PDB file of C-alpha atoms in Angstrom:
ATOM      1  CA  MET E   1      95.001  81.489 118.501  1.00  0.00           C
ATOM      2  CA  ILE E   2      93.764  82.549 115.053  1.00  0.00           C
ATOM      3  CA  VAL E   3      92.704  86.209 114.929  1.00  0.00           C
ATOM      4  CA  PRO E   4      91.319  88.496 112.180  1.00  0.00           C
ATOM      5  CA  LYS E   5      93.997  91.005 111.163  1.00  0.00           C
ATOM      6  CA  GLU E   6      91.855  94.018 112.075  1.00  0.00           C
ATOM      7  CA  ARG E   7      91.567  92.810 115.703  1.00  0.00           C
ATOM      8  CA  ALA E   8      95.186  91.688 116.060  1.00  0.00           C
ATOM      9  CA  GLU E   9      96.444  94.509 118.316  1.00  0.00           C
ATOM     10  CA  GLU E  10      93.389  94.357 120.583  1.00  0.00           C
ATOM     11  CA  ILE E  11      93.710  90.582 121.049  1.00  0.00           C
ATOM     12  CA  ARG E  12      97.502  90.691 121.388  1.00  0.00           C
ATOM     13  CA  GLN E  13      97.233  93.186 124.246  1.00  0.00           C
ATOM     14  CA  LYS E  14      94.615  91.068 126.007  1.00  0.00           C
ATOM     15  CA  LEU E  15      96.703  87.893 125.663  1.00  0.00           C
ATOM     16  CA  VAL E  16      99.749  89.690 127.056  1.00  0.00           C
ATOM     17  CA  ASP E  17      97.786  91.258 129.927  1.00  0.00           C
ATOM     18  CA  ASP E  18      96.225  87.882 130.792  1.00  0.00           C
ATOM     19  CA  GLY E  19      99.634  86.200 130.770  1.00  0.00           C
ATOM     20  CA  VAL E  20      98.759  83.589 128.135  1.00  0.00           C
ATOM     21  CA  MET E  21     100.936  84.789 125.242  1.00  0.00           C
ATOM     22  CA  LEU E  22     103.891  82.462 124.674  1.00  0.00           C
ATOM     23  CA  GLU E  23     107.008  84.573 125.083  1.00  0.00           C
ATOM     24  CA  HIS E  24     110.047  84.625 122.798  1.00  0.00           C
ATOM     25  CA  THR E  25     107.998  83.165 119.933  1.00  0.00           C
ATOM     26  CA  LYS E  26     107.391  84.878 116.599  1.00  0.00           C
ATOM     27  CA  VAL E  27     103.819  85.722 115.575  1.00  0.00           C
ATOM     28  CA  ARG E  28     102.713  84.359 112.165  1.00  0.00           C
ATOM     29  CA  ARG E  29     100.733  86.320 109.573  1.00  0.00           C
ATOM     30  CA  GLU E  30      98.958  84.755 106.614  1.00  0.00           C
ATOM     31  CA  GLY E  31      96.622  86.865 104.470  1.00  0.00           C
ATOM     32  CA  ASP E  32      93.881  88.398 106.623  1.00  0.00           C
ATOM     33  CA  LEU E  33      94.696  86.228 109.648  1.00  0.00           C
ATOM     34  CA  VAL E  34      97.217  86.541 112.475  1.00  0.00           C
ATOM     35  CA  TYR E  35      98.367  83.500 114.473  1.00  0.00           C
ATOM     36  CA  PHE E  36      99.349  84.105 118.110  1.00  0.00           C
ATOM     37  CA  PRO E  37     101.250  81.414 120.079  1.00  0.00           C
ATOM     38  CA  VAL E  38      99.473  80.871 123.417  1.00  0.00           C
ATOM     39  CA  LYS E  39     100.162  78.766 126.515  1.00  0.00           C
ATOM     40  CA  ARG E  40      96.661  77.286 126.852  1.00  0.00           C
ATOM     41  CA  GLN E  41      93.142  77.242 125.435  1.00  0.00           C
ATOM     42  CA  VAL E  42      91.648  80.737 125.278  1.00  0.00           C
ATOM     43  CA  HIS E  43      88.043  81.602 124.408  1.00  0.00           C
ATOM     44  CA  ILE E  44      87.573  84.967 122.678  1.00  0.00           C
ATOM     45  CA  GLU E  45      84.516  85.709 120.549  1.00  0.00           C
ATOM     46  CA  GLY E  46      85.328  85.854 116.843  1.00  0.00           C
ATOM     47  CA  CYS E  47      88.635  83.993 117.238  1.00  0.00           C
ATOM     48  CA  ALA E  48      89.544  80.310 116.971  1.00  0.00           C
ATOM     49  CA  MET E  49      92.101  77.935 118.414  1.00  0.00           C
ATOM     50  CA  GLY E  50      94.401  75.926 116.154  1.00  0.00           C
ATOM     51  CA  SER E  51      97.813  74.304 116.051  1.00  0.00           C
ATOM     52  CA  GLY E  52     100.988  75.047 114.147  1.00  0.00           C
ATOM     53  CA  GLU E  53     104.705  75.628 114.302  1.00  0.00           C
ATOM     54  CA  PHE E  54     106.239  78.911 115.454  1.00  0.00           C
ATOM     55  CA  GLU E  55     109.744  80.293 115.234  1.00  0.00           C
ATOM     56  CA  ILE E  56     111.557  80.703 118.559  1.00  0.00           C
ATOM     57  CA  ILE E  57     113.095  84.139 119.110  1.00  0.00           C
ATOM     58  CA  ARG E  58     116.399  84.015 120.944  1.00  0.00           C
ATOM     59  CA  ARG E  59     116.546  87.299 122.838  1.00  0.00           C
ATOM     60  CA  LYS E  60     118.563  88.228 125.884  1.00  0.00           C
ATOM     61  CA  SER E  61     116.513  89.657 128.750  1.00  0.00           C
ATOM     62  CA  TYR E  62     117.617  92.328 131.197  1.00  0.00           C
ATOM     63  CA  ASP E  63     117.804  89.530 133.801  1.00  0.00           C
ATOM     64  CA  ASP E  64     120.385  87.822 131.573  1.00  0.00           C
ATOM     65  CA  ALA E  65     122.331  91.059 131.256  1.00  0.00           C
ATOM     66  CA  LEU E  66     122.291  91.551 135.035  1.00  0.00           C
ATOM     67  CA  ARG E  67     123.471  88.005 135.682  1.00  0.00           C
ATOM     68  CA  GLU E  68     126.369  88.608 133.318  1.00  0.00           C
ATOM     69  CA  ARG E  69     127.288  91.517 135.589  1.00  0.00           C
ATOM     70  CA  GLY E  70     126.968  89.319 138.688  1.00  0.00           C
ATOM     71  CA  ILE E  71     123.860  91.167 139.914  1.00  0.00           C
ATOM     72  CA  HIS E  72     120.715  89.452 141.238  1.00  0.00           C
ATOM     73  CA  ILE E  73     117.554  91.512 141.869  1.00  0.00           C
ATOM     74  CA  ASP E  74     114.843  90.022 144.113  1.00  0.00           C
ATOM     75  CA  SER E  75     112.058  92.440 143.207  1.00  0.00           C
ATOM     76  CA  ILE E  76     111.588  94.795 140.263  1.00  0.00           C
ATOM     77  CA  SER E  77     108.550  96.485 138.717  1.00  0.00           C
ATOM     78  CA  LEU E  78     108.917  97.629 135.105  1.00  0.00           C
ATOM     79  CA  ASP E  79     106.493  99.725 133.042  1.00  0.00           C
ATOM     80  CA  LEU E  80     107.205 100.624 129.422  1.00  0.00           C
ATOM     81  CA  ILE E  81     105.576 103.944 128.530  1.00  0.00           C
ATOM     82  CA  GLY E  82     106.426 104.847 124.956  1.00  0.00           C
ATOM     83  CA  ASP E  83     110.221 104.762 124.788  1.00  0.00           C
ATOM     84  CA  ILE E  84     110.613 105.321 128.542  1.00  0.00           C
ATOM     85  CA  ALA E  85     111.080 102.509 131.067  1.00  0.00           C
ATOM     86  CA  VAL E  86     109.871 103.247 134.612  1.00  0.00           C
ATOM     87  CA  ILE E  87     111.267 100.935 137.300  1.00  0.00           C
ATOM     88  CA  ARG E  88     110.639 100.397 141.010  1.00  0.00           C
ATOM     89  CA  LEU E  89     113.259  98.606 143.075  1.00  0.00           C
ATOM     90  CA  GLN E  90     113.632  97.505 146.676  1.00  0.00           C
ATOM     91  CA  GLU E  91     117.416  97.800 146.283  1.00  0.00           C
ATOM     92  CA  GLU E  92     117.842 101.258 144.749  1.00  0.00           C
ATOM     93  CA  SER E  93     121.635 101.032 145.022  1.00  0.00           C
ATOM     94  CA  CYS E  94     121.533  98.847 141.879  1.00  0.00           C
ATOM     95  CA  ALA E  95     119.304 101.247 139.919  1.00  0.00           C
ATOM     96  CA  LYS E  96     121.938 102.382 137.414  1.00  0.00           C
ATOM     97  CA  GLU E  97     123.055  98.810 136.655  1.00  0.00           C
ATOM     98  CA  VAL E  98     119.438  97.693 136.175  1.00  0.00           C
ATOM     99  CA  ALA E  99     118.741 100.692 133.932  1.00  0.00           C
ATOM    100  CA  GLN E 100     121.765  99.958 131.749  1.00  0.00           C
ATOM    101  CA  ALA E 101     120.697  96.299 131.422  1.00  0.00           C
ATOM    102  CA  ILE E 102     117.195  97.373 130.357  1.00  0.00           C
ATOM    103  CA  MET E 103     118.565  99.729 127.702  1.00  0.00           C
ATOM    104  CA  GLU E 104     121.005  97.085 126.473  1.00  0.00           C
ATOM    105  CA  THR E 105     118.235  94.507 125.944  1.00  0.00           C
ATOM    106  CA  ASN E 106     115.467  96.890 124.791  1.00  0.00           C
ATOM    107  CA  PRO E 107     116.841  98.989 121.914  1.00  0.00           C
ATOM    108  CA  HIS E 108     113.691 101.123 121.667  1.00  0.00           C
ATOM    109  CA  VAL E 109     114.098 102.411 125.257  1.00  0.00           C
ATOM    110  CA  ARG E 110     115.870 105.787 125.306  1.00  0.00           C
ATOM    111  CA  THR E 111     115.282 106.744 128.970  1.00  0.00           C
ATOM    112  CA  VAL E 112     115.018 104.784 132.222  1.00  0.00           C
ATOM    113  CA  CYS E 113     113.405 106.428 135.261  1.00  0.00           C
ATOM    114  CA  LEU E 114     113.458 105.256 138.866  1.00  0.00           C
ATOM    115  CA  ASP E 115     110.012 105.571 140.469  1.00  0.00           C
ATOM    116  CA  ARG E 116     110.252 106.829 144.065  1.00  0.00           C
ATOM    117  CA  GLY E 117     106.525 106.831 144.793  1.00  0.00           C
ATOM    118  CA  VAL E 118     103.616 109.286 144.665  1.00  0.00           C
ATOM    119  CA  GLU E 119     104.695 112.868 145.230  1.00  0.00           C
ATOM    120  CA  ASP E 120     101.507 114.993 145.481  1.00  0.00           C
ATOM    121  CA  ASP E 121      97.708 115.205 145.231  1.00  0.00           C
ATOM    122  CA  PHE E 122      97.904 114.937 141.437  1.00  0.00           C
ATOM    123  CA  ARG E 123      98.923 111.221 141.642  1.00  0.00           C
ATOM    124  CA  VAL E 124     102.247 112.187 140.049  1.00  0.00           C
ATOM    125  CA  ARG E 125     105.174 109.910 140.801  1.00  0.00           C
ATOM    126  CA  LYS E 126     108.538 111.317 141.809  1.00  0.00           C
ATOM    127  CA  VAL E 127     110.912 109.955 139.183  1.00  0.00           C
ATOM    128  CA  GLU E 128     114.662 110.187 138.714  1.00  0.00           C
ATOM    129  CA  VAL E 129     116.320 109.621 135.336  1.00  0.00           C
ATOM    130  CA  VAL E 130     118.990 106.973 135.946  1.00  0.00           C
ATOM    131  CA  ALA E 131     119.997 106.153 132.354  1.00  0.00           C
ATOM    132  CA  GLY E 132     119.616 107.548 128.853  1.00  0.00           C
ATOM    133  CA  GLU E 133     118.246 110.902 127.742  1.00  0.00           C
ATOM    134  CA  ARG E 134     117.126 113.332 130.430  1.00  0.00           C
ATOM    135  CA  ASN E 135     113.709 113.780 128.858  1.00  0.00           C
ATOM    136  CA  THR E 136     110.604 112.397 130.568  1.00  0.00           C
ATOM    137  CA  GLU E 137     108.135 113.169 127.766  1.00  0.00           C
ATOM    138  CA  THR E 138     107.140 110.468 125.292  1.00  0.00           C
ATOM    139  CA  ILE E 139     104.331 109.299 123.017  1.00  0.00           C
ATOM    140  CA  HIS E 140     102.730 106.049 124.141  1.00  0.00           C
ATOM    141  CA  ARG E 141     100.662 103.924 121.746  1.00  0.00           C
ATOM    142  CA  GLU E 142      97.829 101.524 122.591  1.00  0.00           C
ATOM    143  CA  HIS E 143      95.279  99.986 120.221  1.00  0.00           C
ATOM    144  CA  GLY E 144      95.926 102.613 117.579  1.00  0.00           C
ATOM    145  CA  ILE E 145      95.642 105.482 120.084  1.00  0.00           C
ATOM    146  CA  ARG E 146      98.544 107.901 120.584  1.00  0.00           C
ATOM    147  CA  MET E 147      99.025 109.612 123.938  1.00  0.00           C
ATOM    148  CA  LYS E 148     101.662 112.183 124.826  1.00  0.00           C
ATOM    149  CA  VAL E 149     102.774 111.738 128.435  1.00  0.00           C
ATOM    150  CA  ASP E 150     105.366 113.266 130.755  1.00  0.00           C
ATOM    151  CA  VAL E 151     105.983 110.620 133.415  1.00  0.00           C
ATOM    152  CA  ALA E 152     107.363 113.275 135.793  1.00  0.00           C
ATOM    153  CA  ARG E 153     104.296 115.530 135.565  1.00  0.00           C
ATOM    154  CA  VAL E 154     101.236 113.327 135.080  1.00  0.00           C
ATOM    155  CA  TYR E 155      99.916 109.952 136.201  1.00  0.00           C
ATOM    156  CA  PHE E 156      99.707 107.247 133.551  1.00  0.00           C
ATOM    157  CA  SER E 157      99.612 103.450 133.796  1.00  0.00           C
ATOM    158  CA  PRO E 158     100.102 101.212 130.749  1.00  0.00           C
ATOM    159  CA  ARG E 159      98.860  98.302 132.874  1.00  0.00           C
ATOM    160  CA  LEU E 160      95.262  99.478 132.499  1.00  0.00           C
ATOM    161  CA  SER E 161      95.046  99.026 128.724  1.00  0.00           C
ATOM    162  CA  SER E 162      92.782  95.955 128.988  1.00  0.00           C
ATOM    163  CA  GLU E 163      90.633  97.697 131.599  1.00  0.00           C
ATOM    164  CA  ARG E 164      90.246 100.715 129.347  1.00  0.00           C
ATOM    165  CA  MET E 165      89.084  98.461 126.524  1.00  0.00           C
ATOM    166  CA  ARG E 166      86.722  96.565 128.840  1.00  0.00           C
ATOM    167  CA  VAL E 167      85.030  99.798 129.920  1.00  0.00           C
ATOM    168  CA  ALA E 168      84.892 101.132 126.351  1.00  0.00           C
ATOM    169  CA  LYS E 169      82.992  98.011 125.285  1.00  0.00           C
ATOM    170  CA  LYS E 170      80.326  98.725 127.928  1.00  0.00           C
ATOM    171  CA  ILE E 171      79.533 102.211 126.602  1.00  0.00           C
ATOM    172  CA  GLU E 172      76.412 102.407 124.448  1.00  0.00           C
ATOM    173  CA  HIS E 173      76.224 104.200 121.102  1.00  0.00           C
ATOM    174  CA  ASN E 174      75.394 107.910 121.535  1.00  0.00           C
ATOM    175  CA  ALA E 175      76.068 107.823 125.313  1.00  0.00           C
ATOM    176  CA  THR E 176      77.180 110.760 127.450  1.00  0.00           C
ATOM    177  CA  VAL E 177      80.269 110.001 129.551  1.00  0.00           C
ATOM    178  CA  ILE E 178      82.073 111.834 132.368  1.00  0.00           C
ATOM    179  CA  ASP E 179      85.611 110.921 133.435  1.00  0.00           C
ATOM    180  CA  MET E 180      86.055 112.594 136.820  1.00  0.00           C
ATOM    181  CA  PHE E 181      89.826 112.008 137.028  1.00  0.00           C
ATOM    182  CA  ALA E 182      90.823 111.858 133.380  1.00  0.00           C
ATOM    183  CA  GLY E 183      94.580 112.428 133.523  1.00  0.00           C
ATOM    184  CA  VAL E 184      95.900 112.585 129.950  1.00  0.00           C
ATOM    185  CA  ALA E 185      92.522 111.152 128.814  1.00  0.00           C
ATOM    186  CA  PRO E 186      93.300 107.462 128.079  1.00  0.00           C
ATOM    187  CA  PHE E 187      89.831 106.174 129.062  1.00  0.00           C
ATOM    188  CA  CYS E 188      88.209 108.993 127.097  1.00  0.00           C
ATOM    189  CA  LEU E 189      90.248 108.285 123.972  1.00  0.00           C
ATOM    190  CA  TYR E 190      89.420 104.569 124.088  1.00  0.00           C
ATOM    191  CA  ILE E 191      85.717 105.330 124.448  1.00  0.00           C
ATOM    192  CA  ALA E 192      85.782 107.950 121.679  1.00  0.00           C
ATOM    193  CA  LYS E 193      87.534 105.519 119.326  1.00  0.00           C
ATOM    194  CA  PHE E 194      85.651 102.297 120.028  1.00  0.00           C
ATOM    195  CA  SER E 195      82.212 103.226 121.453  1.00  0.00           C
ATOM    196  CA  HIS E 196      80.808 106.073 119.292  1.00  0.00           C
ATOM    197  CA  PRO E 197      79.536 108.169 122.231  1.00  0.00           C
ATOM    198  CA  LYS E 198      77.670 111.436 121.917  1.00  0.00           C
ATOM    199  CA  LYS E 199      79.886 113.422 124.303  1.00  0.00           C
ATOM    200  CA  ILE E 200      82.709 112.839 126.789  1.00  0.00           C
ATOM    201  CA  TYR E 201      83.671 115.282 129.549  1.00  0.00           C
ATOM    202  CA  ALA E 202      87.267 114.778 130.744  1.00  0.00           C
ATOM    203  CA  ILE E 203      87.961 116.453 134.106  1.00  0.00           C
ATOM    204  CA  ASP E 204      91.294 116.824 135.888  1.00  0.00           C
ATOM    205  CA  LYS E 205      92.746 119.338 138.325  1.00  0.00           C
ATOM    206  CA  ASN E 206      96.388 118.797 137.337  1.00  0.00           C
ATOM    207  CA  PRO E 207      97.127 121.569 134.799  1.00  0.00           C
ATOM    208  CA  HIS E 208      99.864 119.472 133.171  1.00  0.00           C
ATOM    209  CA  ALA E 209      97.457 116.551 132.696  1.00  0.00           C
ATOM    210  CA  VAL E 210      94.871 118.926 131.226  1.00  0.00           C
ATOM    211  CA  ARG E 211      97.409 120.287 128.724  1.00  0.00           C
ATOM    212  CA  TYR E 212      98.441 116.800 127.617  1.00  0.00           C
ATOM    213  CA  ALA E 213      94.814 115.642 127.486  1.00  0.00           C
ATOM    214  CA  ARG E 214      93.968 118.503 125.129  1.00  0.00           C
ATOM    215  CA  GLU E 215      96.985 117.685 122.952  1.00  0.00           C
ATOM    216  CA  ASN E 216      95.985 114.020 122.877  1.00  0.00           C
ATOM    217  CA  VAL E 217      92.404 114.820 121.914  1.00  0.00           C
ATOM    218  CA  LEU E 218      93.652 116.880 118.964  1.00  0.00           C
ATOM    219  CA  MET E 219      96.336 114.333 118.006  1.00  0.00           C
ATOM    220  CA  ASN E 220      93.673 111.590 117.825  1.00  0.00           C
ATOM    221  CA  LYS E 221      91.135 113.901 116.110  1.00  0.00           C
ATOM    222  CA  LYS E 222      88.460 113.529 118.809  1.00  0.00           C
ATOM    223  CA  GLU E 223      87.903 117.218 119.591  1.00  0.00           C
ATOM    224  CA  ASP E 224      84.288 116.990 118.384  1.00  0.00           C
ATOM    225  CA  ILE E 225      83.556 114.351 121.057  1.00  0.00           C
ATOM    226  CA  ILE E 226      85.840 115.040 124.046  1.00  0.00           C
ATOM    227  CA  GLU E 227      85.732 118.260 126.077  1.00  0.00           C
ATOM    228  CA  VAL E 228      88.634 118.632 128.526  1.00  0.00           C
ATOM    229  CA  ILE E 229      87.859 120.621 131.686  1.00  0.00           C
ATOM    230  CA  GLU E 230      90.395 121.796 134.270  1.00  0.00           C
ATOM    231  CA  GLY E 231      89.160 121.703 137.853  1.00  0.00           C
ATOM    232  CA  ASP E 232      88.224 119.593 140.852  1.00  0.00           C
ATOM    233  CA  ALA E 233      85.460 117.160 139.896  1.00  0.00           C
ATOM    234  CA  ARG E 234      83.452 118.199 142.965  1.00  0.00           C
ATOM    235  CA  ASP E 235      83.267 121.745 141.602  1.00  0.00           C
ATOM    236  CA  VAL E 236      82.742 120.792 137.956  1.00  0.00           C
ATOM    237  CA  MET E 237      80.090 118.059 138.177  1.00  0.00           C
ATOM    238  CA  GLY E 238      77.273 120.432 139.083  1.00  0.00           C
ATOM    239  CA  ARG E 239      77.403 122.227 135.747  1.00  0.00           C
ATOM    240  CA  LEU E 240      77.530 119.087 133.588  1.00  0.00           C
ATOM    241  CA  PRO E 241      74.506 117.216 132.182  1.00  0.00           C
ATOM    242  CA  GLN E 242      73.354 113.818 133.402  1.00  0.00           C
ATOM    243  CA  ALA E 243      75.645 111.034 132.196  1.00  0.00           C
ATOM    244  CA  ASP E 244      75.043 107.475 131.078  1.00  0.00           C
ATOM    245  CA  HIS E 245      78.481 106.449 132.364  1.00  0.00           C
ATOM    246  CA  ILE E 246      80.910 107.963 134.880  1.00  0.00           C
ATOM    247  CA  ILE E 247      84.521 106.809 135.304  1.00  0.00           C
ATOM    248  CA  MET E 248      86.120 107.173 138.745  1.00  0.00           C
ATOM    249  CA  ASN E 249      89.723 106.018 138.488  1.00  0.00           C
ATOM    250  CA  LEU E 250      91.201 107.653 141.589  1.00  0.00           C
ATOM    251  CA  PRO E 251      91.521 104.526 143.733  1.00  0.00           C
ATOM    252  CA  HIS E 252      92.801 106.127 146.945  1.00  0.00           C
ATOM    253  CA  GLN E 253      90.157 108.877 147.010  1.00  0.00           C
ATOM    254  CA  SER E 254      87.220 107.770 144.847  1.00  0.00           C
ATOM    255  CA  HIS E 255      85.026 107.214 147.908  1.00  0.00           C
ATOM    256  CA  GLU E 256      85.282 110.942 148.731  1.00  0.00           C
ATOM    257  CA  TYR E 257      83.674 111.798 145.373  1.00  0.00           C
ATOM    258  CA  LEU E 258      81.101 109.016 145.060  1.00  0.00           C
ATOM    259  CA  SER E 259      78.153 111.139 146.232  1.00  0.00           C
ATOM    260  CA  HIS E 260      78.788 113.575 143.360  1.00  0.00           C
ATOM    261  CA  ALA E 261      78.842 110.735 140.839  1.00  0.00           C
ATOM    262  CA  LEU E 262      75.637 109.208 142.217  1.00  0.00           C
ATOM    263  CA  GLN E 263      73.809 112.469 141.477  1.00  0.00           C
ATOM    264  CA  LYS E 264      74.874 112.434 137.826  1.00  0.00           C
ATOM    265  CA  GLY E 265      75.355 108.907 136.523  1.00  0.00           C
ATOM    266  CA  LYS E 266      73.373 105.793 135.616  1.00  0.00           C
ATOM    267  CA  HIS E 267      76.463 103.577 135.483  1.00  0.00           C
ATOM    268  CA  ILE E 268      79.610 104.249 137.513  1.00  0.00           C
ATOM    269  CA  HIS E 269      82.919 102.533 136.756  1.00  0.00           C
ATOM    270  CA  TYR E 270      84.450 102.811 140.204  1.00  0.00           C
ATOM    271  CA  TYR E 271      87.991 101.977 141.374  1.00  0.00           C
ATOM    272  CA  GLU E 272      89.273 101.640 144.921  1.00  0.00           C
ATOM    273  CA  ILE E 273      92.232 100.186 146.825  1.00  0.00           C
ATOM    274  CA  MET E 274      90.848  97.611 149.276  1.00  0.00           C
ATOM    275  CA  GLU E 275      91.968  94.973 151.728  1.00  0.00           C
ATOM    276  CA  LYS E 276      91.843  91.827 149.597  1.00  0.00           C
ATOM    277  CA  GLU E 277      90.181  89.848 152.390  1.00  0.00           C
ATOM    278  CA  ARG E 278      87.383  92.429 152.747  1.00  0.00           C
ATOM    279  CA  ILE E 279      86.228  93.101 149.176  1.00  0.00           C
ATOM    280  CA  GLU E 280      82.688  91.740 149.645  1.00  0.00           C
ATOM    281  CA  GLU E 281      82.335  93.662 152.895  1.00  0.00           C
ATOM    282  CA  ARG E 282      83.452  96.889 151.221  1.00  0.00           C
ATOM    283  CA  VAL E 283      81.027  96.377 148.320  1.00  0.00           C
ATOM    284  CA  ARG E 284      78.152  95.951 150.793  1.00  0.00           C
ATOM    285  CA  GLN E 285      79.278  99.095 152.608  1.00  0.00           C
ATOM    286  CA  ILE E 286      79.238 101.146 149.387  1.00  0.00           C
ATOM    287  CA  VAL E 287      75.732  99.880 148.556  1.00  0.00           C
ATOM    288  CA  LYS E 288      74.548 100.700 152.102  1.00  0.00           C
ATOM    289  CA  GLU E 289      76.067 104.200 152.137  1.00  0.00           C
ATOM    290  CA  SER E 290      74.544 104.933 148.722  1.00  0.00           C
ATOM    291  CA  ALA E 291      71.121 103.844 150.002  1.00  0.00           C
ATOM    292  CA  GLN E 292      71.481 106.207 152.954  1.00  0.00           C
ATOM    293  CA  GLY E 293      71.975 108.995 150.418  1.00  0.00           C
ATOM    294  CA  GLY E 294      68.816 108.035 148.523  1.00  0.00           C
ATOM    295  CA  TYR E 295      70.305 105.887 145.760  1.00  0.00           C
ATOM    296  CA  SER E 296      69.690 102.244 144.970  1.00  0.00           C
ATOM    297  CA  VAL E 297      73.015 100.821 143.770  1.00  0.00           C
ATOM    298  CA  ASN E 298      73.546  97.410 142.248  1.00  0.00           C
ATOM    299  CA  ALA E 299      77.186  96.274 142.212  1.00  0.00           C
ATOM    300  CA  GLY E 300      77.445  94.289 138.990  1.00  0.00           C
ATOM    301  CA  GLU E 301      80.861  93.125 137.880  1.00  0.00           C
ATOM    302  CA  VAL E 302      83.479  93.370 140.645  1.00  0.00           C
ATOM    303  CA  ARG E 303      87.039  92.554 139.556  1.00  0.00           C
ATOM    304  CA  VAL E 304      90.528  92.647 141.044  1.00  0.00           C
ATOM    305  CA  ILE E 305      92.623  94.412 138.397  1.00  0.00           C
ATOM    306  CA  GLY E 306      95.950  94.680 140.191  1.00  0.00           C
ATOM    307  CA  SER E 307      97.871  94.273 143.414  1.00  0.00           C
ATOM    308  CA  TYR E 308      98.853  97.244 145.571  1.00  0.00           C
ATOM    309  CA  SER E 309     100.586  95.659 148.555  1.00  0.00           C
ATOM    310  CA  PRO E 310     100.771  92.205 150.158  1.00  0.00           C
ATOM    311  CA  SER E 311      97.372  92.810 151.774  1.00  0.00           C
ATOM    312  CA  LYS E 312      95.681  95.276 149.388  1.00  0.00           C
ATOM    313  CA  VAL E 313      94.427  95.122 145.797  1.00  0.00           C
ATOM    314  CA  LYS E 314      92.968  97.517 143.238  1.00  0.00           C
ATOM    315  CA  VAL E 315      89.327  96.678 142.579  1.00  0.00           C
ATOM    316  CA  ALA E 316      87.080  97.738 139.693  1.00  0.00           C
ATOM    317  CA  MET E 317      83.308  97.855 140.262  1.00  0.00           C
ATOM    318  CA  ASP E 318      80.552  98.504 137.752  1.00  0.00           C
ATOM    319  CA  LEU E 319      77.781 100.214 139.733  1.00  0.00           C
ATOM    320  CA  GLU E 320      74.251 100.652 138.387  1.00  0.00           C
ATOM    321  CA  VAL E 321      72.458 103.596 140.008  1.00  0.00           C
ATOM    322  CA  LYS E 322      68.750 104.229 140.536  1.00  0.00           C
ATOM    323  CA  HIS E 323      67.045 106.959 142.551  1.00  0.00           C
ATOM    324  CA  PHE E 324      64.590 105.897 145.240  1.00  0.00           C
TER     325      PHE E 324
END
């Protein structure tokens, strides 16, 4: 795929997230163009498909390193957040060996944390450092945005980078935006950088997330656009102005807050964990419950953006709201 240089990082992230980037192959750069090796035809506006030769990169994976140690892992989840690797394992007895293999094959990783699941109401995961430096704070970079994160104190998912960009592209120029569960403000920073909004209100009740969000706003020089507010969204929403867009990325509890968003927003970017066999039924239920509250809701784009369990998935909905 042939990409303009100025869009290279955006397109690279999308190709990786969509699983079409050819692995272990070196990207080519010629003048103002970047050439990405892909597995199949991809259609992206402003880019073109072509053919050419690419250099193969011979790099040992952590799987290779584990096999050399005589270890086979059936299931592993790995997130790279800045220079920290966060892993989830079914067989935690092998955690230290897996962590060492990751550090051996990823020189930029300085800390490996074992994720033991969600610990509290702040969506924070209980993590244990199993290799490297005993420091869980890092700076994560996406699409030219820098975000300071402590993986032991705040929720952050690098897997949502494409979703953050997708939402940012839906925000109109000069729009007012509310993020009800902002965390360290990744959605807000994407929107501030790429959408030219009038104002963004970033709400979170985790004081650590609020502190990092404020640091991130200053670090990315968006303090004139983003206002970070500490508190429960149910208590804060009443004193905020009407919004063109509201983001509700709290998938286990979003439904408890939807009535507050309906009162304030024209477009709601809503996330929920659902039974994958009942998505259409759940969408109809949300539309029906909104109507009972006096709001006409049209569920536009409905997308599965990740798996949660064998039977459940994380779903993103773009809801358009009108008062009766």
